[in-house]
XYZ file of C-alpha atoms in Angstrom:
692
model
C -52.106 -21.932 24.862
C -53.994 -25.004 24.646
C -56.866 -26.335 22.586
C -59.244 -29.534 22.754
C -56.759 -30.347 19.643
C -53.975 -30.339 22.468
C -52.180 -33.747 21.876
C -50.951 -33.674 25.076
C -54.265 -35.285 26.487
C -52.802 -38.140 24.460
C -49.258 -37.387 25.913
C -49.406 -36.350 29.524
C -45.870 -36.424 29.544
C -44.830 -33.567 26.951
C -46.083 -30.633 29.261
C -49.690 -31.262 30.306
C -51.053 -30.856 33.962
C -51.978 -34.448 35.974
C -55.814 -34.230 36.950
C -55.905 -34.012 40.595
C -59.032 -35.824 41.948
C -61.635 -33.341 43.858
C -62.729 -35.913 46.248
C -62.000 -36.000 50.203
C -60.180 -39.236 51.805
C -61.237 -39.871 55.163
C -59.088 -40.695 57.937
C -58.589 -44.068 58.494
C -59.965 -43.758 62.587
C -63.380 -42.178 61.237
C -63.527 -45.152 58.794
C -62.657 -47.861 61.288
C -65.074 -46.400 64.001
C -67.957 -46.444 60.848
C -67.029 -50.392 60.192
C -67.177 -51.538 63.836
C -70.323 -49.639 64.499
C -72.097 -51.355 61.073
C -70.934 -54.362 62.413
C -72.445 -53.922 66.071
C -75.612 -52.363 64.242
C -76.129 -55.881 62.294
C -75.728 -57.952 65.569
C -78.094 -55.995 67.133
C -80.539 -56.159 64.410
C -79.905 -59.790 63.909
C -80.927 -60.306 67.543
C -83.785 -58.164 67.566
C -85.173 -59.828 64.248
C -84.781 -63.631 66.051
C -87.186 -63.288 68.604
C -87.193 -67.177 68.974
C -83.767 -67.190 70.029
C -82.733 -68.314 73.465
C -80.432 -66.158 75.769
C -77.758 -68.770 74.924
C -78.286 -68.340 71.581
C -78.103 -64.838 72.022
C -75.354 -64.870 74.589
C -73.036 -66.755 71.512
C -74.300 -64.296 68.998
C -73.075 -60.847 70.846
C -69.480 -62.391 71.495
C -69.190 -63.359 67.763
C -70.201 -60.389 66.982
C -68.205 -58.365 68.925
C -64.995 -60.548 67.505
C -66.006 -60.093 63.972
C -66.761 -56.078 64.636
C -62.864 -56.098 66.115
C -61.605 -58.189 63.040
C -63.585 -55.950 60.774
C -61.974 -52.738 62.367
C -58.485 -54.209 62.428
C -58.848 -54.632 58.424
C -60.656 -51.662 58.127
C -57.769 -49.431 59.814
C -55.012 -51.375 58.128
C -56.907 -50.947 54.446
C -57.460 -46.900 55.215
C -54.020 -46.245 56.571
C -52.609 -47.470 53.632
C -55.355 -45.624 51.456
C -54.251 -42.432 53.356
C -50.572 -42.887 52.715
C -51.044 -43.204 48.848
C -53.376 -40.754 48.447
C -50.795 -38.102 50.523
C -48.263 -39.950 48.094
C -50.363 -38.787 45.118
C -51.076 -35.691 46.132
C -47.564 -35.042 47.049
C -46.497 -36.405 43.133
C -48.891 -34.050 41.794
C -47.842 -31.109 43.695
C -44.586 -31.861 42.347
C -45.660 -32.370 38.652
C -47.558 -29.394 38.925
C -44.301 -27.642 40.058
C -42.238 -28.742 37.115
C -44.829 -28.092 35.186
C -44.920 -24.943 36.031
C -41.190 -24.426 36.077
C -41.013 -26.001 32.585
C -44.103 -23.396 31.225
C -41.643 -20.660 32.921
C -38.344 -21.882 31.267
C -39.930 -22.436 27.685
C -41.739 -19.280 27.772
C -38.301 -17.259 28.713
C -36.301 -18.874 25.810
C -34.756 -17.058 23.137
C -35.618 -19.547 20.802
C -38.724 -20.324 19.319
C -40.516 -23.562 20.160
C -43.592 -24.685 18.232
C -45.827 -27.958 18.633
C -47.751 -29.277 15.801
C -50.266 -32.389 15.972
C -50.239 -35.164 13.472
C -52.408 -32.700 10.851
C -49.585 -30.055 11.769
C -52.123 -27.557 13.418
C -50.362 -25.557 15.648
C -51.104 -26.381 19.044
C -48.911 -24.835 21.325
C -45.945 -22.325 21.205
C -43.833 -19.965 23.418
C -43.509 -16.583 23.664
C -40.298 -16.214 21.581
C -42.278 -17.634 18.883
C -44.862 -15.278 18.943
C -42.514 -12.463 19.172
C -40.305 -13.572 16.111
C -43.378 -15.083 13.715
C -46.151 -12.624 14.895
C -48.399 -15.652 16.032
C -51.545 -14.722 18.219
C -54.005 -17.166 19.619
C -55.779 -16.983 16.792
C -53.210 -18.941 14.958
C -54.074 -22.331 17.453
C -55.516 -24.783 15.572
C -54.247 -23.797 12.122
C -51.556 -25.096 9.614
C -49.060 -22.596 8.324
C -49.676 -22.592 5.053
C -53.523 -20.871 6.327
C -51.048 -18.441 7.918
C -51.370 -16.187 5.067
C -48.966 -14.309 4.373
C -46.440 -16.585 5.918
C -43.950 -18.031 3.068
C -41.246 -20.276 3.679
C -38.193 -19.798 1.425
C -35.023 -21.520 0.833
C -31.453 -19.578 1.193
C -31.634 -19.303 -2.859
C -35.430 -17.436 -2.772
C -37.105 -20.884 -3.633
C -40.971 -20.664 -2.055
C -41.517 -24.322 -0.336
C -45.027 -25.825 -0.874
C -46.753 -27.168 2.391
C -45.157 -30.801 1.862
C -41.834 -29.231 1.438
C -42.190 -27.571 4.827
C -39.426 -29.266 7.204
C -42.170 -30.073 9.777
C -43.994 -31.736 6.926
C -41.545 -33.696 5.891
C -40.282 -34.822 9.481
C -44.038 -35.842 10.222
C -44.004 -37.950 7.008
C -40.517 -39.409 7.339
C -40.357 -39.819 11.042
C -36.724 -38.442 10.714
C -35.602 -34.920 12.961
C -34.457 -32.079 10.487
C -31.477 -30.500 12.316
C -29.674 -26.811 11.699
C -31.654 -25.974 8.391
C -32.045 -22.228 7.437
C -34.865 -21.180 6.219
C -36.649 -17.727 5.626
C -40.338 -16.387 6.326
C -41.952 -14.051 4.517
C -44.084 -11.817 7.292
C -46.577 -9.129 6.400
C -44.385 -6.157 7.242
C -40.601 -8.103 6.972
C -38.939 -11.199 6.504
C -36.447 -13.072 9.000
C -34.190 -15.715 8.603
C -34.241 -18.877 11.200
C -32.178 -21.975 11.920
C -34.151 -24.602 13.024
C -34.665 -28.410 14.372
C -38.090 -30.085 13.698
C -38.202 -33.221 15.990
C -41.221 -35.892 15.609
C -43.175 -36.812 18.842
C -44.296 -40.775 18.477
C -47.602 -42.067 19.851
C -47.906 -45.313 21.780
C -47.699 -47.509 18.428
C -44.653 -45.756 17.571
C -46.240 -43.573 14.630
C -45.199 -40.176 14.169
C -48.354 -38.305 16.096
C -46.489 -34.535 15.833
C -43.621 -32.542 15.391
C -41.737 -30.087 17.703
C -40.193 -27.073 16.049
C -37.266 -25.124 17.648
C -35.849 -22.174 15.929
C -33.262 -19.199 16.447
C -33.482 -15.959 14.673
C -30.424 -15.668 12.676
C -31.585 -12.238 10.525
C -28.883 -10.175 12.371
C -26.128 -12.762 11.987
C -27.054 -13.296 8.328
C -27.021 -9.838 7.825
C -23.899 -9.169 9.058
C -22.234 -12.354 7.535
C -23.702 -11.005 4.008
C -21.771 -7.610 5.007
C -18.684 -9.429 6.057
C -18.914 -11.311 3.012
C -19.366 -8.399 0.849
C -16.641 -6.857 2.997
C -14.235 -9.530 2.170
C -15.204 -9.697 -1.300
C -14.599 -5.911 -1.429
C -10.905 -6.553 0.433
C -10.321 -8.968 -1.986
C -11.025 -6.767 -4.964
C -9.119 -4.114 -3.149
C -6.039 -6.499 -2.416
C -6.120 -7.724 -6.102
C -6.226 -4.198 -7.065
C -3.469 -3.279 -4.655
C -1.441 -5.904 -5.782
C -1.736 -5.168 -9.604
C -0.819 -1.497 -8.398
C 2.089 -2.550 -7.064
C 3.288 -4.578 -10.072
C 2.391 -2.122 -12.889
C 3.085 1.436 -13.945
C 0.167 3.597 -13.325
C 0.599 5.567 -16.299
C 0.831 2.584 -19.044
C -0.340 -0.204 -17.040
C 3.035 -2.046 -18.309
C 4.894 -4.351 -15.621
C 6.696 -2.285 -13.421
C 10.370 -3.072 -12.082
C 9.453 -5.203 -9.480
C 7.138 -7.149 -11.696
C 10.066 -7.467 -14.618
C 12.170 -8.531 -12.039
C 10.043 -11.475 -10.842
C 9.572 -12.255 -14.858
C 13.581 -11.951 -15.541
C 14.084 -14.370 -12.857
C 11.755 -16.569 -14.232
C 13.263 -16.524 -17.596
C 16.997 -17.001 -16.409
C 16.005 -20.052 -13.942
C 14.202 -21.379 -17.398
C 17.555 -20.323 -19.350
C 19.990 -22.142 -17.180
C 18.011 -25.225 -17.266
C 17.272 -24.828 -21.387
C 20.462 -23.177 -22.398
C 18.436 -20.898 -24.063
C 19.621 -17.273 -24.877
C 17.879 -14.503 -22.907
C 18.707 -10.585 -23.332
C 17.498 -7.450 -21.550
C 17.088 -4.437 -23.737
C 16.759 -0.944 -22.128
C 15.405 1.755 -23.815
C 15.483 5.520 -23.353
C 13.591 8.391 -24.833
C 16.249 11.097 -26.174
C 15.419 14.488 -24.894
C 12.355 13.467 -23.635
C 12.921 16.023 -20.624
C 12.317 19.029 -23.291
C 8.963 17.435 -24.190
C 7.633 18.317 -20.484
C 9.728 21.573 -19.913
C 7.973 22.733 -23.515
C 4.562 20.913 -24.035
C 3.499 20.116 -20.628
C 3.473 16.901 -18.717
C 0.063 16.261 -20.236
C 2.090 16.102 -23.930
C 4.695 13.906 -22.210
C 2.259 11.608 -20.705
C 0.433 11.190 -24.121
C 3.733 10.409 -25.956
C 4.765 7.604 -22.831
C 1.190 5.863 -23.632
C 1.993 5.991 -27.388
C 5.355 4.467 -26.955
C 4.053 1.607 -24.650
C 1.345 0.903 -27.137
C 4.094 0.528 -29.990
C 6.171 -1.277 -28.236
C 4.026 -3.879 -27.240
C 3.192 -4.459 -30.910
C 6.288 -5.220 -31.744
C 7.396 -7.944 -29.343
C 7.613 -11.598 -30.233
C 5.369 -13.762 -28.167
C 6.247 -14.621 -24.684
C 8.528 -11.212 -24.274
C 7.941 -8.683 -21.893
C 8.026 -4.897 -22.027
C 8.013 -2.772 -18.692
C 8.125 0.689 -17.945
C 10.755 1.434 -15.088
C 9.693 5.218 -14.990
C 10.253 8.636 -16.389
C 11.275 7.893 -20.317
C 12.992 4.498 -19.755
C 11.531 1.133 -20.528
C 12.978 -2.436 -20.353
C 12.344 -5.541 -22.351
C 12.804 -8.978 -22.072
C 13.666 -11.020 -25.007
C 13.727 -14.773 -24.256
C 14.231 -17.801 -26.001
C 16.617 -16.162 -28.746
C 18.002 -18.277 -31.528
C 21.184 -16.036 -31.309
C 22.454 -12.684 -30.453
C 21.659 -10.816 -33.741
C 17.944 -11.166 -32.945
C 18.087 -9.193 -30.093
C 20.127 -6.622 -32.057
C 17.215 -7.100 -34.778
C 14.622 -6.242 -31.788
C 16.303 -3.267 -30.899
C 16.467 -1.870 -34.551
C 12.495 -2.725 -34.387
C 11.929 -1.093 -31.023
C 14.060 2.174 -32.412
C 12.025 2.081 -35.592
C 8.364 2.455 -33.850
C 9.669 4.930 -31.805
C 10.847 7.209 -34.445
C 7.618 7.312 -36.336
C 5.949 10.843 -35.923
C 3.661 11.241 -32.850
C 0.258 13.265 -33.365
C 0.331 15.717 -30.533
C -2.542 19.060 -30.483
C 0.795 21.070 -30.863
C 1.862 19.467 -33.722
C 3.450 16.034 -35.019
C 6.680 15.552 -32.917
C 9.395 12.756 -34.005
C 11.178 11.022 -31.342
C 14.329 9.000 -31.454
C 15.442 6.374 -28.710
C 18.668 4.985 -27.705
C 18.748 1.242 -26.578
C 21.268 -0.980 -24.227
C 21.555 -4.467 -24.863
C 22.731 -6.807 -22.289
C 23.157 -10.966 -22.498
C 22.381 -12.926 -19.738
C 25.838 -14.388 -18.386
C 25.477 -15.600 -14.722
C 21.723 -15.933 -14.207
C 21.409 -13.171 -12.314
C 18.659 -10.575 -12.825
C 20.635 -7.555 -11.112
C 23.336 -8.633 -12.939
C 21.643 -8.254 -16.806
C 19.617 -5.038 -15.538
C 22.734 -3.313 -14.566
C 24.434 -4.278 -17.662
C 21.403 -3.182 -19.897
C 21.502 0.214 -18.234
C 25.056 0.556 -18.652
C 24.982 -0.111 -22.677
C 22.244 2.492 -22.654
C 24.104 5.074 -20.834
C 26.899 4.127 -23.303
C 24.475 4.591 -25.985
C 23.460 8.195 -25.232
C 27.103 9.095 -24.533
C 27.886 8.219 -28.172
C 25.486 10.496 -29.563
C 22.169 9.007 -28.817
C 19.612 6.938 -31.094
C 21.168 4.120 -31.375
C 21.983 0.826 -29.793
C 24.840 -0.571 -27.868
C 25.929 -4.115 -26.728
C 27.479 -4.546 -23.267
C 30.575 -6.380 -23.856
C 34.013 -6.880 -21.746
C 34.667 -3.154 -22.181
C 31.490 -1.599 -21.052
C 31.977 -4.597 -17.737
C 35.139 -3.183 -16.738
C 33.596 0.789 -16.827
C 30.667 -0.863 -14.666
C 33.121 -2.276 -12.651
C 34.739 1.060 -12.323
C 31.312 2.720 -11.940
C 30.555 0.341 -9.329
C 33.664 1.055 -7.505
C 33.472 4.506 -7.463
C 29.682 4.758 -6.280
C 31.143 2.739 -3.348
C 33.920 5.312 -2.601
C 31.259 8.107 -2.917
C 29.085 6.351 -0.295
C 32.377 5.436 2.126
C 33.221 9.131 1.804
C 29.711 10.244 2.981
C 29.696 7.837 5.715
C 33.212 8.314 6.891
C 34.015 12.161 6.464
C 35.746 11.439 3.495
C 34.818 14.962 1.571
C 37.141 17.616 1.319
C 36.556 20.870 0.027
C 39.192 22.960 -1.828
C 39.331 26.870 -2.900
C 40.489 28.690 -6.062
C 40.850 31.976 -5.982
C 39.204 33.942 -8.649
C 40.724 37.184 -9.072
C 39.901 40.879 -10.367
C 42.308 41.557 -13.099
C 42.512 45.399 -12.560
C 43.427 45.206 -9.131
C 44.929 41.448 -8.499
C 42.853 41.461 -5.486
C 41.064 37.651 -4.923
C 37.425 39.242 -5.145
C 35.901 35.345 -5.211
C 36.649 32.082 -4.626
C 35.184 28.740 -5.993
C 34.421 25.883 -3.422
C 35.798 22.663 -5.648
C 34.792 19.018 -4.135
C 37.592 16.266 -3.787
C 36.793 12.695 -2.433
C 39.491 11.039 -0.287
C 40.317 7.959 -2.190
C 41.066 4.357 -0.985
C 44.637 5.551 -0.754
C 44.034 8.307 0.905
C 44.571 10.323 -2.125
C 42.388 13.017 -3.757
C 40.193 12.544 -6.511
C 38.869 15.098 -8.491
C 35.061 15.529 -9.765
C 35.877 14.327 -13.118
C 36.422 10.364 -11.552
C 33.210 10.539 -9.792
C 30.785 13.293 -10.580
C 28.601 11.227 -13.118
C 28.115 8.811 -10.822
C 26.828 11.214 -7.712
C 24.567 13.020 -10.333
C 22.948 9.671 -11.753
C 22.863 8.101 -8.425
C 21.459 11.131 -6.160
C 24.271 11.329 -4.093
C 24.941 14.346 -5.204
C 22.209 15.991 -3.327
C 23.905 15.050 -0.026
C 26.982 15.906 -1.387
C 26.211 19.341 -2.629
C 24.446 20.188 0.816
C 27.762 19.526 3.176
C 29.797 21.638 0.157
C 27.175 24.439 0.274
C 27.616 24.306 4.326
C 31.258 23.895 4.162
C 31.678 27.275 1.978
C 29.381 29.346 4.065
C 30.955 28.396 7.130
C 34.422 29.421 5.628
C 33.102 32.449 4.567
C 31.836 33.233 7.904
C 35.290 32.417 9.038
C 37.461 34.593 6.446
C 35.209 37.580 7.331
C 35.912 37.544 10.952
C 39.382 36.695 10.439
C 40.471 38.774 7.442
C 38.001 41.956 7.579
C 38.332 43.849 4.304
C 40.603 41.276 2.852
C 37.922 38.273 2.545
C 37.126 37.589 -0.345
C 33.684 39.124 -1.403
C 31.992 35.902 -2.425
C 32.118 32.357 -2.668
C 31.113 30.102 -5.856
C 29.407 26.605 -5.243
C 28.613 24.358 -8.318
C 25.150 23.059 -8.693
C 23.819 20.009 -10.248
C 20.430 20.049 -12.170
C 19.115 17.238 -9.659
C 19.838 19.743 -6.849
C 17.305 22.163 -8.119
C 14.388 20.772 -6.382
C 11.473 22.987 -4.764
C 12.938 22.294 -1.592
C 16.519 23.471 -2.432
C 15.646 27.307 -1.422
C 15.022 25.941 1.940
C 18.829 24.380 2.334
C 20.246 27.506 0.820
C 18.408 29.815 3.616
C 19.457 27.751 6.147
C 22.487 27.433 5.497
C 23.324 31.225 5.126
C 21.417 31.989 8.262
C 23.170 29.387 10.433
C 26.606 30.866 9.137
C 25.286 34.363 9.105
C 26.149 34.991 5.484
C 24.459 37.738 3.070
C 22.774 35.728 -0.119
C 24.823 38.401 -2.005
C 28.179 36.616 -0.967
C 27.029 33.454 -2.615
C 27.145 32.172 -6.212
C 25.817 29.152 -7.920
C 27.706 27.737 -11.022
C 25.798 25.897 -13.446
C 26.855 24.442 -16.662
C 24.565 24.618 -19.947
C 24.023 21.151 -19.747
C 23.036 20.819 -16.615
C 20.369 24.256 -17.543
C 19.254 22.335 -20.233
C 18.191 18.953 -17.879
C 16.620 21.379 -15.814
C 12.825 21.830 -15.791
C 10.463 23.941 -15.083
C 11.070 23.715 -11.132
C 14.428 24.206 -11.639
C 13.747 27.671 -13.217
C 11.743 28.456 -10.324
C 14.023 27.558 -7.890
C 16.652 29.759 -9.407
C 14.668 32.838 -9.677
C 13.578 32.399 -6.422
C 17.318 32.105 -5.179
C 18.104 35.115 -7.440
C 15.596 37.479 -5.919
C 17.059 36.844 -2.457
C 20.435 37.875 -3.961
C 22.166 35.081 -5.040
C 24.084 35.446 -8.012
C 24.012 32.579 -10.739
C 27.058 31.762 -13.571
C 27.053 29.653 -16.371
C 29.973 27.577 -16.156
C 32.235 25.847 -19.024
C 30.277 28.312 -21.375
C 30.216 27.470 -25.220
C 30.755 24.302 -24.596
C 26.987 22.956 -23.911
C 23.658 23.712 -26.322
C 21.848 26.873 -26.930
C 23.947 29.285 -24.872
C 22.122 32.512 -26.174
C 18.752 31.097 -25.238
C 19.313 30.425 -21.769
C 21.501 33.485 -21.300
C 18.036 34.751 -22.377
C 15.830 32.392 -20.057
C 17.634 32.072 -16.814
C 18.672 35.068 -14.612
C 22.452 34.637 -15.303
C 24.787 37.387 -13.601
C 28.145 35.464 -14.489
C 29.534 33.824 -17.972
C 32.714 31.641 -17.336
C 34.319 31.183 -20.438
C 35.624 27.365 -20.640
C 39.350 26.240 -20.489
C 39.586 24.683 -23.639
C 38.903 28.616 -25.317
C 41.235 30.130 -22.880
C 44.147 27.576 -23.755
C 44.285 28.854 -26.982
C 44.690 32.300 -26.390
C 47.296 33.920 -28.557
C 48.342 31.009 -30.239
C 44.889 29.911 -32.111
C 43.366 32.431 -33.696
C 39.981 30.529 -33.712
C 39.639 30.879 -29.557
C 40.819 34.402 -29.656
C 38.114 35.428 -31.651
C 35.425 32.751 -29.777
C 36.759 34.701 -26.318
C 36.896 38.058 -27.831
C 33.095 37.422 -28.945
C 32.073 35.533 -25.934
C 33.483 38.820 -24.067
C 31.340 41.385 -26.289
C 28.008 39.087 -25.728
C 28.197 39.108 -22.241
C 29.384 42.515 -21.617
C 26.544 43.849 -24.466
C 23.777 41.980 -21.794
C 25.591 43.346 -18.777
C 26.957 40.079 -17.931
C 30.375 39.699 -15.513
C 32.985 37.153 -17.459
C 35.350 34.817 -15.675
C 38.322 33.433 -18.010
C 38.869 29.681 -16.446
C 41.938 27.503 -16.784
C 44.433 30.638 -16.913
C 48.005 29.024 -16.715
C 50.095 31.494 -18.691
C 50.914 35.249 -18.403
C 50.545 35.661 -22.121
C 46.766 34.302 -21.456
C 46.177 36.762 -18.588
C 47.610 39.659 -20.486
C 45.522 39.278 -23.368
C 42.345 38.710 -21.320
C 42.929 41.696 -19.865
C 43.652 44.085 -22.911
C 40.113 41.690 -24.378
C 38.046 43.132 -21.082
C 37.753 40.297 -19.234
C 37.046 41.122 -15.458
C 38.104 38.008 -13.605
C 40.116 35.100 -14.215
C 41.184 32.022 -12.420
C 43.664 28.984 -12.803
C 46.840 27.240 -12.012
C 48.805 30.714 -12.857
C 47.365 32.543 -10.258
C 46.606 30.019 -7.916
C 45.847 26.132 -7.397
C 42.871 25.134 -5.420
C 44.230 25.046 -1.665
C 42.734 24.447 1.953
C 40.652 27.109 3.371
C 43.140 27.733 5.877
C 45.764 28.451 3.377
C 44.033 30.632 1.494
C 45.281 34.091 2.721
C 48.675 32.857 2.202
C 48.060 33.236 -1.747
C 46.916 36.729 -1.852
C 50.070 38.573 -1.766
C 51.754 36.692 -4.439
C 48.322 36.735 -6.371
C 48.332 40.513 -6.137
C 52.386 40.578 -7.026
C 51.719 38.571 -10.229
C 48.766 39.966 -11.744
C 49.885 43.405 -11.509
C 53.341 42.518 -13.118
C 51.705 40.731 -16.103
C 48.869 42.958 -17.131
C 51.035 46.143 -16.762
C 53.696 44.579 -18.834
C 53.354 45.727 -22.714
C 52.972 42.864 -25.002
C 55.997 41.780 -27.302
C 56.177 43.430 -30.775
C 55.888 39.828 -32.353
C 52.597 39.512 -30.647
C 49.201 40.348 -33.102
C 46.055 40.421 -31.506
C 43.583 39.694 -34.184
C 40.828 42.769 -34.583
C 43.222 45.687 -32.854
């Protein structure tokens, strides 16, 4: 598209077509003949015009005319030949130029980038199809300046609108300097586009800017994609920061979690290593917090945790850190202590703020807390946290609502506990679990009606370790879950074997001890799988739970017990009378059997209080329709008195020690004989049972 204003008339090298001559060029032969004829004609005219010439003169003129005609013919032929060659070369050059122009026009028109040529007044002289498509240009735009193409508003990336003099083409024309890689927005009537453009000046023969060539590329989609990516990256950054924060904080209280706390402890110990400052960690646990969840619900429990977290924050010194490790356990890092007494004082302040009443919709709640204090001894975070946790456990063992400082005695206990845990793990990995079975005898017949599965661990010297040395560690570490599953499976397998080998003489039931941590929603599936695997009826299985385990058990545990009881599994309360709230738990849980603890059985006949306690337990159990089993029977007098008091079953060393499964049938005959001889014997005259 060109106009009379097209600067290519001044700059044909840009893209203008060369003007091809329209006149015809005659052939050299024709030109030569014409010139010779003209010379001869002149000679003839000359002779005719001079009649006075003699024949000699005519004879002289004619040869000279012929010579002149020949010379003219030669010169004319040479000139005409050169002119013809020049014209042919010119025609060829013009054809090549025309072809080149057409090729250039094709290239320019097929470019994806827009191209615009403006004159010295910045009027549009030429543009390609891409420019027309991107900017909506038509032939009507030729001869107009950009500011006359309303509404056609150029803007910068920050949204600033450009004046005519600020337009890149105007700046280039004014300065004579190109503008490269500039990003510009153009607001069009129906939309807005973004382009990356280059402006280059065109100079005239004097070296002055005489026009501007602008090329540009549509980056609207690229910019949109970049903005989307930037937005996505920003969102990803925010999400990553949120995930990082969540990874280092407790979601409920927003306190640092264990991972974050360990980082802070590591930094504090590094500082203490160089400064010599005293550093302590205080582990705080809420006493009997589980009961709040069980009786008031988890929402109330969460409210208590939030309130406690806020209170703990409020009493810390500047620079101290409090974190929540999970459940009801919090932990505090105290840096740069003046002395150890300052940590003790801080522990008391923590306990004081926890003990202040907490308002709940159900009423005010008063809590107590136990605190374990440990001081840095080896600049190792794991040691410091472990020592504080050990001291906390000791505080709870000593009655709760108190503080304990980790000392050498606790360190020795910690070493023992670590060794016990290692023994446990080795036993699991190396088949070091052993299950022994102790008969439970019907005092009326002397028959073995049930056996209790008792776990033993093979120690480092191949000795068998009793539960007293490892059961607490197993429960705290969670190892009780796989251990308990192994004992259950062994018990079911042995029952199947005894039923197959002994028939009617086989024990009717096998009893397995349970810990509170085993009573999860998944436990019934474990039990059912074991019963099915060995072909044992649920009625042949009894689970024993201590009163302490029942107290620690929550709603899920009650649901689990009820589910198993509905299947036919029986439940016994072990060590009855040594825990808390015995009567309440007899009512709350589906209990079938009460096992009288050995501490009461031991005093039968010799301690009047123990005898009366056993009598009362038996009366209570029988009134509730429960069966009683006396544990720890070691003398004939105890066995005789239990029979007279109406106790149905007994177990203890008098009848049989725990034995390996293959040896159990060997004990049956001796148990029957010993039981019958004792329970049939009349008591000595000097023996007096209070209340008879």
